[in-house]
mmCIF file of C-alpha atoms in Angstrom:
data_model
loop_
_atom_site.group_PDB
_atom_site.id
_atom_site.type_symbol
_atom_site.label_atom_id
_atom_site.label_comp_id
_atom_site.label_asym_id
_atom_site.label_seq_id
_atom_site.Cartn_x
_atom_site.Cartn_y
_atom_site.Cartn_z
ATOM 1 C CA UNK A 1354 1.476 -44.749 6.144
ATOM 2 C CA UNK A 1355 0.922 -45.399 2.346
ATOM 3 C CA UNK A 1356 -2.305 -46.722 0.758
ATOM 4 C CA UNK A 1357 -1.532 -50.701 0.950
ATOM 5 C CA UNK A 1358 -0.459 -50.766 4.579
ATOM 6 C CA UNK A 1359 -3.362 -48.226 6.478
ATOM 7 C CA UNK A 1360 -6.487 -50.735 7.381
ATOM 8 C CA UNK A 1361 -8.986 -50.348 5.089
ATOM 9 C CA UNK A 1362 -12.714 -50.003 5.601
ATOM 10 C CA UNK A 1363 -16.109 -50.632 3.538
ATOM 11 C CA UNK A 1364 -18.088 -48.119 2.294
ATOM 12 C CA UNK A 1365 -21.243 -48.015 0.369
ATOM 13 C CA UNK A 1366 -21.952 -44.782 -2.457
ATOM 14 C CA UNK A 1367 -24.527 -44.548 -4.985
ATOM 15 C CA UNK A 1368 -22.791 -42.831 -7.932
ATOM 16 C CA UNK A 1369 -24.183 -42.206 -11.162
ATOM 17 C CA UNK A 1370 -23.049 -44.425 -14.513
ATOM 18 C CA UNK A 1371 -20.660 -41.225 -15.898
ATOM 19 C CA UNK A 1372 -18.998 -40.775 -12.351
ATOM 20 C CA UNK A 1373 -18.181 -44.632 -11.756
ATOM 21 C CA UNK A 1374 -16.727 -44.838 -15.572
ATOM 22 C CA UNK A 1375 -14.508 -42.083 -15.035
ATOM 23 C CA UNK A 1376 -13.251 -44.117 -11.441
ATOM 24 C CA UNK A 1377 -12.799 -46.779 -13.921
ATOM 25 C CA UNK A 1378 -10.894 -44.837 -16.621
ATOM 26 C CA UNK A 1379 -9.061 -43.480 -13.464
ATOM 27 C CA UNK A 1380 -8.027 -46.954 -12.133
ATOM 28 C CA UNK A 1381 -7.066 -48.202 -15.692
ATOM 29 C CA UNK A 1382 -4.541 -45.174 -16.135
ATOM 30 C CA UNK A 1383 -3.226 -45.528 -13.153
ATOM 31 C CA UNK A 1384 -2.704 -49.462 -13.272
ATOM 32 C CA UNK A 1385 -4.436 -50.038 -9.720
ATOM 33 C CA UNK A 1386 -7.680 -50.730 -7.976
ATOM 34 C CA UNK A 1387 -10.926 -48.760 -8.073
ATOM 35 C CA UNK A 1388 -10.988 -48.153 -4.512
ATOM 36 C CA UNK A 1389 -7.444 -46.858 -5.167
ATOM 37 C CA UNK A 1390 -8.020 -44.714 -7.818
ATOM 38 C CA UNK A 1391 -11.056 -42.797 -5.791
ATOM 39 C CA UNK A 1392 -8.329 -42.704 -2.889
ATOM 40 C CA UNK A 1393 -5.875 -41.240 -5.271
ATOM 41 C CA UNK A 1394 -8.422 -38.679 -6.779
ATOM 42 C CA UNK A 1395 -9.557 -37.775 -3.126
ATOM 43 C CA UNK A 1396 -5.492 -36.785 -1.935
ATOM 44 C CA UNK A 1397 -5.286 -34.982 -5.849
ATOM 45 C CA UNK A 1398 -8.611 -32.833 -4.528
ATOM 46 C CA UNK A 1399 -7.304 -31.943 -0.854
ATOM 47 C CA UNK A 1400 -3.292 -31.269 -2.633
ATOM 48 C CA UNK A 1401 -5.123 -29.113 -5.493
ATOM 49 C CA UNK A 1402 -7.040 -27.420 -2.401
ATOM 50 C CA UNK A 1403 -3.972 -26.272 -0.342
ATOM 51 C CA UNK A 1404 -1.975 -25.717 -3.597
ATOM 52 C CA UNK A 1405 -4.853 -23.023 -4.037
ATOM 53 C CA UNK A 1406 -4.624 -21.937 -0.562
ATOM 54 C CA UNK A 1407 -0.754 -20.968 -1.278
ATOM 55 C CA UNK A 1408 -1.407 -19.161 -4.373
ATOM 56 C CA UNK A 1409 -4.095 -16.918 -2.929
ATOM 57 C CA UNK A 1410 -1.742 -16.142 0.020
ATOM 58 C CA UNK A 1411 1.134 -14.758 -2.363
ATOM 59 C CA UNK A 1412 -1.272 -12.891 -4.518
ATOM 60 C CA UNK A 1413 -2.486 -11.230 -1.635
ATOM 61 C CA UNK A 1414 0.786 -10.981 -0.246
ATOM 62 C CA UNK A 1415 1.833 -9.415 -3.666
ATOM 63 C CA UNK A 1416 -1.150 -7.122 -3.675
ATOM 64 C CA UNK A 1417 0.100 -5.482 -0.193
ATOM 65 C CA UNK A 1418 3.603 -5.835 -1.125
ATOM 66 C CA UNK A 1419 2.831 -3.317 -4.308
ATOM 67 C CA UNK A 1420 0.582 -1.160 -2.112
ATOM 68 C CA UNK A 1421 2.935 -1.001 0.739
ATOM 69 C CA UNK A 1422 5.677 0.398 -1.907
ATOM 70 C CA UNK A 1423 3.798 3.036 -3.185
ATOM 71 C CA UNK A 1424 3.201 4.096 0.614
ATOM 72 C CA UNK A 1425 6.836 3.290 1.649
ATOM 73 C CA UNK A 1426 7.580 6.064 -1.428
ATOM 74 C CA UNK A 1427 5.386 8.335 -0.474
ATOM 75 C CA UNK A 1428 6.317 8.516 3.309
ATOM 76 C CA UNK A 1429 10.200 8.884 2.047
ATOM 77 C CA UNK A 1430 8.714 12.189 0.188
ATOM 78 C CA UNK A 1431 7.792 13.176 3.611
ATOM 79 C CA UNK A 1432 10.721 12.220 5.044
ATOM 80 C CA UNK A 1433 13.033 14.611 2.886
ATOM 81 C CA UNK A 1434 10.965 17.497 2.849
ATOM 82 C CA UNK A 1435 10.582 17.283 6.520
ATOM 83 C CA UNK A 1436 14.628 17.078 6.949
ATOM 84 C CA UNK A 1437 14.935 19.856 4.814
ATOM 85 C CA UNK A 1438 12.430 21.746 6.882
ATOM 86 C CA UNK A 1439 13.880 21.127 9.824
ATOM 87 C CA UNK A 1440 17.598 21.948 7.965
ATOM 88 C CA UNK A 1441 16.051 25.408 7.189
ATOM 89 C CA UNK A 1442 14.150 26.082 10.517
ATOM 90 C CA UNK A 1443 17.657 25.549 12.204
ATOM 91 C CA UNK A 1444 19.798 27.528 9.815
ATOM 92 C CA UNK A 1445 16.637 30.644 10.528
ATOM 93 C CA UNK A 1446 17.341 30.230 14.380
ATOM 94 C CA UNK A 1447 21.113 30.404 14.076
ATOM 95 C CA UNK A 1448 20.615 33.734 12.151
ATOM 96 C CA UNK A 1449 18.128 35.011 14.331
ATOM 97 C CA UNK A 1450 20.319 34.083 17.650
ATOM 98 C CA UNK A 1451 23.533 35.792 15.856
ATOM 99 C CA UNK A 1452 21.318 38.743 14.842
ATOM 100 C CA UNK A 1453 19.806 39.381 18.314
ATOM 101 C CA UNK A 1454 23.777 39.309 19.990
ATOM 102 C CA UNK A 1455 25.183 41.289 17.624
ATOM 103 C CA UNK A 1456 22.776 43.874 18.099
ATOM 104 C CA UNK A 1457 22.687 43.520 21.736
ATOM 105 C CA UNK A 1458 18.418 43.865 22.192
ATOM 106 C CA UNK A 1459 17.619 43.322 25.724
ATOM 107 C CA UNK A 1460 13.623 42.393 25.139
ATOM 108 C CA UNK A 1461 11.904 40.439 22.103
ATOM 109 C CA UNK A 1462 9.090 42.302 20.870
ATOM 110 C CA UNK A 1463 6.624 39.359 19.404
ATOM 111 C CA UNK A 1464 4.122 39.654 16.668
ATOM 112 C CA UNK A 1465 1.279 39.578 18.747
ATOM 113 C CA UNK A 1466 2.807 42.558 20.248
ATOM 114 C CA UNK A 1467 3.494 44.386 16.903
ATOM 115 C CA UNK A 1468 3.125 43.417 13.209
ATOM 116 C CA UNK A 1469 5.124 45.287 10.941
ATOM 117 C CA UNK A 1470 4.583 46.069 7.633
ATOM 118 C CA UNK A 1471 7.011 43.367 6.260
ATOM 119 C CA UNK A 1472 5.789 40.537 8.559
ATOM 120 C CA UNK A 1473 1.796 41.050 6.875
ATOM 121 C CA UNK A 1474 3.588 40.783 3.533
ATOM 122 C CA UNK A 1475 5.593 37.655 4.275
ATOM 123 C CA UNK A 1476 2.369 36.085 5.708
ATOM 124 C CA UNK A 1477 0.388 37.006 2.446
ATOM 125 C CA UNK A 1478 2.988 35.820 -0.092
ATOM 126 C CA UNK A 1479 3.350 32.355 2.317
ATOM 127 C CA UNK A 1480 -0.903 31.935 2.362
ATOM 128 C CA UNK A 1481 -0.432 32.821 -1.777
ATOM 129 C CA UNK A 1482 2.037 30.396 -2.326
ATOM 130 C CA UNK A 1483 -0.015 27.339 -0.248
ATOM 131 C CA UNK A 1484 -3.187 28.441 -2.144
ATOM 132 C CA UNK A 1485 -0.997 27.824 -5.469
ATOM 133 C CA UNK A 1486 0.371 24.764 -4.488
ATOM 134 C CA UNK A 1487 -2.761 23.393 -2.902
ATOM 135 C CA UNK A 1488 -4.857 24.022 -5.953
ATOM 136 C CA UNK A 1489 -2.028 22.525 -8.171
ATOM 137 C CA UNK A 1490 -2.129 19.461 -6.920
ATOM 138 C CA UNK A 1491 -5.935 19.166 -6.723
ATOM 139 C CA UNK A 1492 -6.188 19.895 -10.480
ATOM 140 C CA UNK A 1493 -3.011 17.151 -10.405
ATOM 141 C CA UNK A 1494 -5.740 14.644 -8.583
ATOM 142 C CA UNK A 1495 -8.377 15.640 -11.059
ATOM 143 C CA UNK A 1496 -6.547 15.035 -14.176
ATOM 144 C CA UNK A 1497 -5.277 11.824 -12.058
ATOM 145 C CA UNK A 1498 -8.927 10.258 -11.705
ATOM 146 C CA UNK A 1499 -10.023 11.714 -15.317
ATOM 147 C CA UNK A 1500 -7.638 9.199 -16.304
ATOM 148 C CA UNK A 1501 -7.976 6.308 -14.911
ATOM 149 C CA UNK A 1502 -12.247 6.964 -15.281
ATOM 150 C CA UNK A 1503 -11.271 6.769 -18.848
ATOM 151 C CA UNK A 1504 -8.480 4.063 -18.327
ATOM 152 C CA UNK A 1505 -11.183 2.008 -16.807
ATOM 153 C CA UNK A 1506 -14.407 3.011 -18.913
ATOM 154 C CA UNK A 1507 -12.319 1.814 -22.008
ATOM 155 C CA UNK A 1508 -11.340 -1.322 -20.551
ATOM 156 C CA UNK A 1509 -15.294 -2.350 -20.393
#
């Protein structure tokens, strides 16, 4: 239903001088009633409203969208290292299943039976190597927040 055919009703404001001059200067520009013009200016507020409404939603919507990439990359990371982990842990068992036939052993002798020598090595050089690694990437994260603490102390 447009303006001219919906059944009209009465009402009764008090507005101040400034407000019912600009519903004047409204009217004028507009080439229609008074009572039109504050009709017009009330669908303009409500249209404005949702128009506002939509905007938040795709800046939020962005927000997630740029968040949800950087954890969509970082779960790919995972992803390929883990493959390649598993790659490796099946190529070891092939070699280990081939070495135990061709040599014909009849019992496994486990590491919490006996260590050797070699195993304590391999076990150091692995904990070395995560130590490394571990403390590389917290002085990574370090120099990471030094960065933006100065990103973001400049900004202010």
């Amino acid at each position: 239903m447009s303006m001219t055919e919906e059944k009209k009703q009465g009402s009764y404001f008090l507005l101040s001088a400034e407000t019912k001059g600009k519903i004047k200067v409204a009217a004028n520009e507009n080439h229609t009633s008074q009572a039109n013009a504050i009709a017009l200016m009330v669908d303009a507020y409500f249209e404005s409203r949702e128009e506002e409404y939509v905007l938040f939603k795709q800046t939020i919507s962005d927000l997630l969208d740029e968040k949800l990439d950087f954890v969509k990359e970082k779960m790919n990371r995972i992803q390929v290292a883990s493959n390649v982990i598993d790659r490796d842990t099946k190529i070891i068992l092939e070699f280990m299943n081939h070495y135990y036939l061709v040599n014909k052993f009849k019992n496994l002798i486990t590491t919490e039976e006996f260590k050797t020598k070699g195993m304590e090595q391999a076990e150091e050089l692995v904990q070395k190597r995560i130590h490394k690694q571990r403390k590389k990437k917290l002085d990574y994260e370090r120099q990471k927040e030094l960065k933006q603490q100065s990103q973001s102390g400049s900004r202010e």
